[in-house]
Short mmCIF file of C-alpha atoms and ligand atoms in Angstrom, two decimals:
data_model
loop_
_atom_site.label_atom_id
_atom_site.label_comp_id
_atom_site.label_asym_id
_atom_site.label_seq_id
_atom_site.Cartn_x
_atom_site.Cartn_y
_atom_site.Cartn_z
CA MET A 269 -32.13 10.87 -0.69
CA SER A 270 -29.95 8.95 -3.13
CA THR A 271 -26.33 8.56 -2.11
CA LEU A 272 -23.73 10.45 -4.08
CA LYS A 273 -21.11 8.44 -5.90
CA ALA A 274 -17.95 9.16 -7.87
CA ILE A 275 -18.84 10.00 -11.48
CA ARG A 276 -18.82 7.14 -14.01
CA GLY A 277 -15.30 6.73 -15.40
CA THR A 278 -13.67 8.34 -12.36
CA ARG A 279 -12.53 6.54 -9.23
CA ASP A 280 -11.04 6.95 -5.80
CA LEU A 281 -7.55 5.58 -5.30
CA LEU A 282 -7.16 4.19 -1.80
CA PRO A 283 -4.34 2.77 0.31
CA PRO A 284 -2.58 0.39 0.04
CA GLU A 285 -2.83 0.81 -3.77
CA THR A 286 -1.81 4.48 -3.56
CA ALA A 287 1.59 3.31 -2.24
CA LEU A 288 2.05 1.62 -5.62
CA TRP A 289 1.13 4.84 -7.45
CA ASN A 290 3.69 6.71 -5.37
CA ARG A 291 6.35 4.11 -6.06
CA ILE A 292 5.70 4.36 -9.82
CA GLU A 293 5.93 8.16 -9.71
CA ALA A 294 9.11 8.11 -7.60
CA THR A 295 10.76 5.65 -10.00
CA ALA A 296 9.74 7.77 -13.01
CA ARG A 297 11.11 10.94 -11.38
CA SER A 298 14.37 9.17 -10.57
CA VAL A 299 14.84 7.86 -14.12
CA PHE A 300 13.87 11.21 -15.71
CA ALA A 301 16.37 13.04 -13.50
CA ARG A 302 19.17 10.73 -14.66
CA TYR A 303 18.35 11.63 -18.27
CA ASN A 304 18.34 15.35 -17.35
CA PHE A 305 14.60 15.98 -17.67
CA GLY A 306 12.94 18.67 -15.52
CA GLU A 307 9.31 18.71 -14.41
CA ILE A 308 6.65 20.94 -16.00
CA ARG A 309 3.15 21.43 -14.55
CA THR A 310 0.62 22.95 -16.93
CA PRO A 311 -3.00 23.87 -16.11
CA VAL A 312 -5.68 21.18 -16.16
CA PHE A 313 -7.86 23.30 -18.46
CA GLU A 314 -6.92 25.25 -21.54
CA ASP A 315 -8.49 27.16 -24.41
CA THR A 316 -10.42 24.61 -26.52
CA ALA A 317 -8.66 25.96 -29.62
CA LEU A 318 -5.34 24.54 -28.34
CA PHE A 319 -6.62 20.98 -28.65
CA ALA A 320 -8.62 21.60 -31.83
CA ARG A 321 -5.43 22.83 -33.51
CA GLY A 322 -2.82 20.82 -31.64
CA VAL A 323 -4.49 17.41 -31.47
CA GLY A 324 -6.58 17.74 -34.64
CA GLU A 325 -10.29 18.24 -35.34
CA GLU A 326 -10.55 14.85 -37.08
CA THR A 327 -9.29 12.80 -34.11
CA ASP A 328 -11.60 10.82 -31.84
CA ILE A 329 -10.35 12.84 -28.89
CA VAL A 330 -11.37 16.22 -30.29
CA SER A 331 -14.43 15.13 -32.23
CA LYS A 332 -16.17 13.27 -29.40
CA GLU A 333 -14.20 12.84 -26.17
CA MET A 334 -13.49 16.31 -24.80
CA TYR A 335 -15.03 17.89 -21.70
CA THR A 336 -15.74 21.37 -23.01
CA TRP A 337 -17.79 24.21 -21.55
CA GLU A 338 -18.55 27.87 -22.00
CA ASP A 339 -16.86 29.83 -19.24
CA ARG A 340 -19.02 32.90 -18.73
CA ALA A 341 -17.43 36.31 -18.41
CA ARG A 342 -17.71 37.66 -14.83
CA ALA A 343 -16.73 41.23 -15.62
CA GLN A 344 -16.80 43.65 -18.55
CA SER A 345 -13.05 43.18 -18.91
CA GLU A 346 -13.42 39.41 -19.39
CA LYS A 347 -14.55 37.51 -22.45
CA THR A 348 -16.70 34.41 -22.43
CA GLN A 349 -14.34 31.60 -23.42
CA THR A 350 -14.68 28.02 -24.52
CA LEU A 351 -12.50 25.89 -22.26
CA THR A 352 -11.60 22.20 -22.22
CA LEU A 353 -10.24 19.83 -19.60
CA ARG A 354 -6.97 18.61 -21.09
CA PRO A 355 -7.36 15.23 -22.84
CA GLU A 356 -3.56 14.92 -23.15
CA ASN A 357 -0.60 17.03 -22.11
CA THR A 358 1.66 17.46 -25.15
CA ALA A 359 -0.34 20.38 -26.57
CA GLY A 360 -0.16 22.15 -23.19
CA VAL A 361 3.59 21.61 -22.92
CA VAL A 362 4.17 22.95 -26.43
CA ARG A 363 1.90 25.94 -25.68
CA ALA A 364 4.03 26.66 -22.59
CA TYR A 365 7.22 26.24 -24.66
CA ILE A 366 5.94 28.89 -27.05
CA GLU A 367 4.49 31.20 -24.37
CA HIS A 368 7.70 31.27 -22.33
CA GLN A 369 9.95 31.38 -25.42
CA LEU A 370 11.87 28.40 -24.12
CA GLY A 371 13.45 27.96 -27.56
CA GLU A 372 15.29 31.28 -27.16
CA SER A 373 17.86 29.60 -24.94
CA GLY A 374 19.08 27.65 -27.95
CA GLN A 375 19.02 24.50 -25.79
CA LEU A 376 16.88 21.42 -26.08
CA GLN A 377 14.04 21.48 -23.57
CA LYS A 378 13.57 18.13 -21.82
CA LEU A 379 10.36 18.26 -19.81
CA TYR A 380 8.30 15.65 -18.01
CA TYR A 381 4.84 15.76 -16.41
CA ILE A 382 2.67 13.59 -14.19
CA GLY A 383 -1.02 14.34 -13.91
CA PRO A 384 -4.68 13.73 -14.69
CA GLN A 385 -6.16 13.81 -18.20
CA PHE A 386 -9.83 13.71 -19.18
CA ARG A 387 -11.61 11.98 -22.05
CA ARG A 388 -15.29 11.09 -22.36
CA GLU A 389 -14.72 7.48 -23.47
CA ARG A 390 -16.66 4.32 -22.70
CA PRO A 391 -15.30 3.30 -19.28
CA GLN A 392 -13.92 -0.23 -18.97
CA LYS A 393 -10.92 -1.94 -17.42
CA GLY A 394 -7.86 0.22 -18.16
CA ARG A 395 -9.99 2.96 -19.71
CA TYR A 396 -11.36 5.78 -17.57
CA ARG A 397 -12.71 9.28 -18.07
CA GLN A 398 -10.19 10.70 -15.62
CA PHE A 399 -6.87 8.91 -15.88
CA SER A 400 -3.28 9.79 -15.14
CA GLN A 401 -0.43 10.09 -17.60
CA ILE A 402 3.30 10.23 -17.01
CA GLY A 403 4.91 11.79 -20.06
CA ALA A 404 7.94 13.59 -21.34
CA GLU A 405 8.85 15.80 -24.28
CA VAL A 406 12.16 16.72 -25.92
CA ILE A 407 11.65 19.89 -27.95
CA GLY A 408 13.79 22.71 -29.27
CA PRO A 409 15.20 24.58 -32.22
CA VAL A 410 16.71 22.53 -35.05
CA SER A 411 20.15 24.02 -34.22
CA ALA A 412 19.92 22.31 -30.80
CA GLY A 413 19.65 18.92 -32.50
CA SER A 414 15.92 18.44 -31.91
CA GLU A 415 15.49 16.52 -35.19
CA SER A 416 18.29 14.08 -34.49
CA PRO A 417 17.33 10.38 -34.57
CA LEU A 418 19.55 10.01 -31.50
CA ARG A 419 16.87 11.87 -29.50
CA ASP A 420 14.25 9.31 -30.60
CA ALA A 421 16.50 6.41 -29.67
CA GLU A 422 17.43 7.95 -26.31
CA VAL A 423 13.75 8.45 -25.39
CA LEU A 424 12.95 4.84 -26.33
CA GLU A 425 15.97 3.53 -24.40
CA MET A 426 14.88 5.62 -21.39
CA LEU A 427 11.41 4.04 -21.56
CA ALA A 428 12.88 0.54 -21.68
CA THR A 429 14.95 1.43 -18.59
CA LEU A 430 11.94 2.88 -16.77
CA LEU A 431 9.75 -0.16 -17.43
CA ASP A 432 12.56 -2.46 -16.31
CA GLU A 433 13.11 -0.45 -13.10
CA LEU A 434 9.39 -0.54 -12.40
CA GLY A 435 9.57 -4.33 -12.61
CA ILE A 436 7.33 -4.55 -15.68
CA SER A 437 8.75 -7.46 -17.63
CA GLY A 438 7.36 -8.81 -20.87
CA TRP A 439 6.68 -5.55 -22.71
CA THR A 440 6.86 -5.17 -26.48
CA LEU A 441 8.04 -2.03 -28.26
CA GLN A 442 6.17 -1.52 -31.52
CA LEU A 443 7.86 0.93 -33.81
CA ASN A 444 7.02 2.61 -37.11
CA SER A 445 7.64 5.75 -39.10
CA VAL A 446 4.81 7.85 -40.49
CA GLY A 447 7.28 10.06 -42.37
CA SER A 448 7.08 13.78 -43.02
CA SER A 449 3.75 15.53 -43.51
CA ALA A 450 4.35 15.32 -47.27
CA ASP A 451 4.96 11.55 -46.98
CA ARG A 452 1.76 11.22 -45.00
CA GLU A 453 -0.17 13.23 -47.54
CA ARG A 454 1.09 10.92 -50.28
CA TYR A 455 0.22 7.86 -48.24
CA ASN A 456 -3.24 9.20 -47.40
CA GLN A 457 -3.89 9.59 -51.12
CA ALA A 458 -2.64 6.05 -51.87
CA LEU A 459 -4.83 4.67 -49.08
CA ARG A 460 -7.86 6.64 -50.18
CA GLU A 461 -7.56 5.21 -53.69
CA ALA A 462 -6.95 1.67 -52.49
CA LEU A 463 -10.00 1.91 -50.21
CA VAL A 464 -12.48 2.95 -52.91
CA PRO A 465 -13.24 -0.65 -54.01
CA LEU A 466 -12.64 -2.18 -50.53
CA ALA A 467 -14.47 0.12 -48.08
CA PRO A 468 -18.00 -1.07 -49.00
CA GLN A 469 -17.06 -4.55 -47.64
CA MET A 470 -15.77 -3.06 -44.36
CA CYS A 471 -17.35 -1.92 -41.07
CA VAL A 472 -19.34 1.31 -40.98
CA ASP A 473 -16.56 3.14 -39.12
CA CYS A 474 -14.08 2.20 -41.84
CA GLN A 475 -16.52 3.29 -44.55
CA ARG A 476 -16.57 6.72 -42.94
CA ARG A 477 -12.81 6.82 -42.23
CA ALA A 478 -12.05 5.84 -45.83
CA VAL A 479 -13.42 9.24 -46.77
CA THR A 480 -12.62 11.50 -43.78
CA ASN A 481 -9.30 10.13 -42.47
CA PRO A 482 -8.06 7.00 -44.30
CA LEU A 483 -5.08 6.53 -41.92
CA ARG A 484 -7.54 5.66 -39.14
CA VAL A 485 -8.64 2.55 -41.05
CA LEU A 486 -5.34 0.98 -39.91
CA ASP A 487 -6.55 1.25 -36.26
CA CYS A 488 -9.70 -0.80 -36.95
CA LYS A 489 -10.09 -3.76 -34.56
CA VAL A 490 -13.08 -5.46 -36.28
CA PRO A 491 -11.91 -9.05 -36.99
CA ALA A 492 -13.60 -9.33 -40.40
CA ASP A 493 -11.75 -6.22 -41.63
CA GLN A 494 -8.28 -7.49 -40.73
CA PRO A 495 -7.54 -9.52 -43.89
CA ILE A 496 -8.63 -6.55 -46.02
CA ILE A 497 -6.41 -4.14 -44.07
CA GLU A 498 -3.42 -6.46 -44.57
CA THR A 499 -3.72 -5.95 -48.34
CA LEU A 500 -3.58 -2.13 -48.11
CA PRO A 501 -0.43 -0.24 -49.15
CA ARG A 502 2.14 0.27 -46.36
CA ILE A 503 3.32 3.68 -45.26
CA ALA A 504 6.93 2.44 -45.48
CA ASP A 505 6.52 2.55 -49.28
CA SER A 506 5.53 6.24 -49.23
CA LEU A 507 8.50 7.54 -47.20
CA ASP A 508 11.06 9.80 -48.87
CA ALA A 509 14.82 9.20 -48.60
CA ASP A 510 15.25 11.51 -45.55
CA SER A 511 12.51 9.76 -43.58
CA VAL A 512 13.92 6.34 -44.48
CA ALA A 513 17.43 7.41 -43.35
CA HIS A 514 16.05 8.93 -40.11
CA PHE A 515 14.22 5.74 -39.24
CA ALA A 516 17.28 3.60 -40.07
CA ALA A 517 19.38 5.74 -37.69
CA VAL A 518 16.82 5.30 -34.89
CA THR A 519 16.80 1.52 -35.25
CA ALA A 520 20.61 1.34 -35.54
CA ALA A 521 20.96 3.20 -32.22
CA LEU A 522 18.37 0.93 -30.58
CA ASP A 523 20.22 -2.14 -31.87
CA ALA A 524 23.48 -0.78 -30.44
CA ALA A 525 21.83 -0.22 -27.04
CA GLY A 526 20.21 -3.67 -27.11
CA VAL A 527 16.62 -2.37 -26.95
CA PRO A 528 14.34 -4.88 -28.71
CA TYR A 529 11.50 -3.69 -30.97
CA THR A 530 9.18 -4.95 -33.66
CA ARG A 531 8.17 -2.97 -36.73
CA ASN A 532 4.41 -2.47 -36.87
CA HIS A 533 3.42 -1.08 -40.26
CA ARG A 534 -0.07 -0.26 -39.01
CA LEU A 535 1.04 1.89 -36.09
CA VAL A 536 -0.03 5.37 -37.15
CA ARG A 537 -1.33 6.59 -33.75
CA GLY A 538 -4.51 8.48 -32.97
CA LEU A 539 -3.23 12.06 -32.98
CA ASP A 540 -2.73 14.16 -36.09
CA TYR A 541 0.51 15.78 -34.97
CA TYR A 542 2.85 12.82 -35.34
CA THR A 543 5.66 12.78 -37.92
CA ARG A 544 8.41 10.21 -38.55
CA THR A 545 8.96 7.92 -35.51
CA THR A 546 5.82 6.58 -33.82
CA PHE A 547 5.79 3.94 -31.12
CA GLU A 548 3.78 2.07 -28.54
CA PHE A 549 4.83 -0.17 -25.68
CA THR A 550 2.25 -2.90 -25.16
CA HIS A 551 1.83 -5.57 -22.49
CA GLY A 552 0.01 -8.87 -22.85
CA GLY A 553 -1.25 -8.76 -19.25
CA LEU A 554 -3.56 -5.83 -20.00
CA GLY A 555 -6.12 -7.58 -22.23
CA ALA A 556 -7.99 -5.41 -24.73
CA GLN A 557 -6.50 -2.11 -23.50
CA ASN A 558 -2.97 -3.38 -24.07
CA ALA A 559 -1.12 -0.08 -24.71
CA LEU A 560 1.04 0.95 -21.76
CA LEU A 561 2.21 4.06 -23.51
CA GLY A 562 2.37 5.75 -26.85
CA GLY A 563 4.33 8.49 -28.45
CA GLY A 564 6.30 9.78 -31.34
CA ARG A 565 7.87 12.68 -33.12
CA TYR A 566 5.88 15.86 -33.78
CA ASP A 567 8.08 18.09 -35.90
CA GLY A 568 5.28 20.44 -37.00
CA LEU A 569 3.25 20.77 -33.79
CA SER A 570 4.70 24.06 -32.54
CA GLU A 571 3.95 25.73 -35.88
CA MET A 572 0.43 24.24 -35.90
CA ILE A 573 -0.35 26.17 -32.73
CA GLY A 574 1.29 29.40 -33.83
CA GLY A 575 4.83 28.95 -32.53
CA PRO A 576 8.30 28.89 -34.07
CA ARG A 577 9.76 25.84 -35.76
CA ALA A 578 10.47 23.45 -32.86
CA PRO A 579 10.70 19.76 -33.69
CA GLY A 580 10.21 17.36 -30.82
CA ILE A 581 9.53 13.86 -29.64
CA GLY A 582 7.58 12.65 -26.63
CA PHE A 583 5.42 9.98 -25.09
CA ALA A 584 2.61 9.52 -22.59
CA MET A 585 2.31 6.46 -20.35
CA GLY A 586 -1.01 5.44 -18.90
CA GLU A 587 -0.25 5.37 -15.17
CA ASP A 588 -3.51 3.49 -14.45
CA ARG A 589 -2.34 0.76 -16.83
CA LEU A 590 1.12 0.59 -15.23
CA VAL A 591 -0.65 -0.01 -11.92
CA LEU A 592 -2.89 -2.72 -13.43
CA THR A 593 0.12 -4.45 -14.97
CA LEU A 594 2.07 -4.44 -11.72
CA LEU A 595 -0.93 -5.68 -9.74
CA ALA A 596 -1.25 -8.58 -12.17
CA LEU A 597 2.46 -9.42 -11.97
CA GLU A 598 2.73 -9.49 -8.17
CA ASP A 599 0.94 -8.47 -5.03
CA ALA A 600 2.51 -5.07 -5.55
CA ALA A 601 0.08 -3.21 -3.31
CA ALA A 602 0.38 -5.57 -0.36
CA GLN A 603 -0.08 -3.73 2.91
CA VAL A 604 3.28 -2.95 4.46
CA LYS A 605 3.30 -3.22 8.26
CA VAL A 606 4.59 -0.38 10.42
CA ASP A 607 7.49 -0.98 12.81
CA ALA A 608 5.52 -0.81 16.05
CA TYR A 609 2.14 -0.23 17.63
CA ILE A 610 2.21 1.66 20.94
CA ALA A 611 -0.51 0.47 23.31
CA PRO A 612 -1.16 2.76 26.30
CA LEU A 613 -2.56 0.88 29.31
CA GLY A 614 -5.40 3.14 30.40
CA GLU A 615 -6.42 6.59 29.25
CA ASN A 616 -4.10 8.25 31.78
CA MET A 617 -1.19 6.83 29.71
CA ASN A 618 -2.33 8.41 26.41
CA ALA A 619 -0.19 11.53 26.76
CA ALA A 620 2.94 9.52 27.60
CA ALA A 621 2.19 7.21 24.65
CA LEU A 622 1.91 10.17 22.26
CA ASN A 623 5.29 11.38 23.52
CA LEU A 624 6.90 7.95 23.02
CA ALA A 625 5.42 7.70 19.52
CA ARG A 626 6.76 11.17 18.76
CA GLU A 627 10.31 10.18 19.83
CA LEU A 628 10.26 7.04 17.70
CA ARG A 629 8.76 8.79 14.66
CA HIS A 630 11.42 11.50 14.91
CA VAL A 631 14.14 8.90 14.40
CA GLY A 632 12.36 7.63 11.29
CA LEU A 633 10.39 4.66 12.61
CA HIS A 634 6.87 4.00 11.30
CA ILE A 635 4.56 3.97 14.32
CA GLU A 636 0.85 3.36 14.90
CA LEU A 637 -0.58 4.77 18.12
CA GLY A 638 -3.35 2.89 19.95
CA ASP A 639 -5.67 4.27 22.60
CA GLY A 640 -5.73 3.82 26.38
CA SER A 641 -9.46 3.16 26.36
CA PHE A 642 -8.91 -0.17 24.53
CA ARG A 643 -8.75 -3.42 26.49
CA LEU A 644 -5.39 -5.16 26.07
CA LYS A 645 -6.94 -7.89 23.89
CA LYS A 646 -8.29 -5.30 21.47
CA SER A 647 -4.90 -3.53 21.34
CA PHE A 648 -3.17 -6.82 20.49
CA GLU A 649 -5.66 -7.54 17.71
CA ALA A 650 -5.30 -4.06 16.20
CA ALA A 651 -1.50 -4.21 16.50
CA ASP A 652 -1.26 -7.63 14.84
CA LYS A 653 -3.09 -6.27 11.78
CA THR A 654 -0.92 -3.19 11.25
CA ALA A 655 2.46 -3.57 12.97
CA ARG A 656 5.41 -5.94 13.36
CA CYS A 657 5.59 -5.37 17.15
CA ILE A 658 3.48 -4.08 20.00
CA VAL A 659 4.96 -1.89 22.75
CA ILE A 660 3.00 -1.84 26.03
CA LEU A 661 3.10 1.41 27.97
CA GLY A 662 1.68 1.38 31.52
CA GLU A 663 2.55 3.20 34.73
CA ASP A 664 5.14 0.57 35.72
CA GLU A 665 6.88 0.92 32.37
CA VAL A 666 7.05 4.70 32.65
CA LYS A 667 8.45 4.46 36.24
CA SER A 668 11.01 1.72 35.54
CA GLY A 669 11.94 2.85 32.01
CA ILE A 670 11.69 -0.81 30.94
CA LEU A 671 9.15 -1.55 28.22
CA THR A 672 7.54 -4.81 27.13
CA VAL A 673 7.75 -5.49 23.39
CA LYS A 674 6.15 -8.43 21.63
CA THR A 675 7.29 -9.36 18.11
CA PHE A 676 4.39 -10.99 16.26
CA ALA A 677 6.42 -13.02 13.75
CA THR A 678 8.25 -14.93 16.53
CA GLY A 679 5.76 -14.54 19.37
CA ILE A 680 8.67 -13.58 21.63
CA GLN A 681 8.09 -11.03 24.40
CA THR A 682 11.14 -8.95 25.40
CA LYS A 683 11.94 -6.34 28.06
CA VAL A 684 13.68 -3.38 26.43
CA ALA A 685 15.10 -0.26 28.11
CA ARG A 686 13.46 2.86 26.75
CA ALA A 687 16.83 4.22 25.59
CA GLU A 688 17.35 1.03 23.57
CA LEU A 689 13.85 0.88 22.09
CA ALA A 690 14.49 2.72 18.80
CA ALA A 691 17.52 0.54 18.08
CA PHE A 692 15.56 -2.62 18.98
CA LEU A 693 12.67 -1.69 16.67
CA SER A 694 15.03 -0.80 13.82
CA GLU A 695 16.45 -4.32 13.70
P1 ATP B 802 -5.77 3.63 -26.65
O1 ATP B 802 -5.46 3.04 -27.97
O2 ATP B 802 -5.59 2.67 -25.52
O3 ATP B 802 -7.08 4.36 -26.62
P2 ATP B 802 -4.53 6.16 -27.18
O4 ATP B 802 -3.92 5.97 -28.49
O5 ATP B 802 -5.81 6.89 -27.05
O6 ATP B 802 -4.65 4.74 -26.42
P3 ATP B 802 -2.69 8.14 -26.16
O7 ATP B 802 -3.62 9.23 -26.41
O8 ATP B 802 -1.45 8.05 -26.94
O9 ATP B 802 -3.46 6.74 -26.19
O10 ATP B 802 -2.30 8.09 -24.60
C1 ATP B 802 -1.12 7.42 -24.16
C2 ATP B 802 -1.45 6.38 -23.13
O11 ATP B 802 -2.37 6.86 -22.17
C3 ATP B 802 -2.10 5.12 -23.69
O12 ATP B 802 -1.15 4.24 -24.21
C4 ATP B 802 -2.78 4.57 -22.45
O13 ATP B 802 -1.86 3.82 -21.66
C5 ATP B 802 -3.17 5.80 -21.70
N1 ATP B 802 -4.60 6.12 -21.90
C6 ATP B 802 -5.17 6.72 -22.98
N2 ATP B 802 -6.50 6.87 -22.78
C7 ATP B 802 -6.76 6.35 -21.56
C8 ATP B 802 -7.96 6.20 -20.77
N3 ATP B 802 -9.13 6.65 -21.20
N4 ATP B 802 -7.85 5.60 -19.55
C9 ATP B 802 -6.66 5.16 -19.09
N5 ATP B 802 -5.52 5.27 -19.77
C10 ATP B 802 -5.56 5.86 -20.99
MG1 MG B 803 -7.75 6.24 -27.11
#
């Protein structure tokens, strides 16, 4: 029988690396709380129509990367539905915003999420079919200030703070504006015309995009196409006065807060819902998959999926890529040793050892418990691998209340009264 393995593009996360994942999530939660974001958890699968409408039929995600299936009706009262594993979380958050009428409060909704997303992409380093995103959205009625450029700047400043607190140095913030949907329409037209004579000299993907979705040509990575792309019109020249002023206010606030950025005229992002500010944080340590996170403003998204007018801005960070970056920067997942290893001398000491471990764990110490069937040599070897100290527990120790503790770093063996043990191990 062939052995079963995790599906291509999925993977098991194991200790000690999972400690790093937990540290990243704890840091994100701490930063989000300081900026007054609350957590939202939406279902992992949704009606396929949500992504078709919310992400866009023309995008790579919807056209070829979604895990979609027919969910058969189990009763007369049910309908057979077409469902999809979420490829991203913004559409789900906006659906929840609409469904729970969160806009009725008149307040901005500031929501964050942490969880798995699914895309049928070609797996490679930093690109998986199940991956985890940490994201946040600021969304609400216009009267709550949801269109304000200050919201964009605050989200970007929060991201700079989060990356700094995670210890990810050397990131670059790439910033652009794709304008209003009218600006984008104008730009699409300008691009389409400019591409008529140029597309035949470009890669096959670009030849297709030039017709179906000209904006996507700007994402092309084929080296030979780059000089041609540089000659194309820039979206900055298609923006109306409001979009120009909005972008200027975002950059002015970033300058005031000392958040560095570079303008990237080609940053149009892969999803159809973006308007005005778009951004990506990249990191050189990641190689080809260099985007740590991406996001932008999506002023028309709520209406696209049948909701009220609710402008918003958000981002999604690739948690897998944060982990890769930190692993490259330091030995971030190094095994941390527990405070002590309790070694019972003989199986008749196992119960007493469990009780001692329980006492020490109750006061917050990290304890590994050995087994009385091990020879002393084996206990020492196991302890040296996992703990800073070994505590020997035999009949004499239980009777006298004096325990023998060896500290591996110094090699010193000490007699410690049981009542003093927790304090000794805490040092
Ligand atoms: P990329 O250009 O790397 O494909 P994207 O534009 O598809 O990214 P988004 O949909 O905006 O990315 O997702 C935001 C972030 O999620 C990305 O910047 C990346 O860090 C992460 N991400 C996206 N797809 C994957 C994947 N298949 N595996 C791991 N992380 C991913
Ligand atoms: Mg992608």
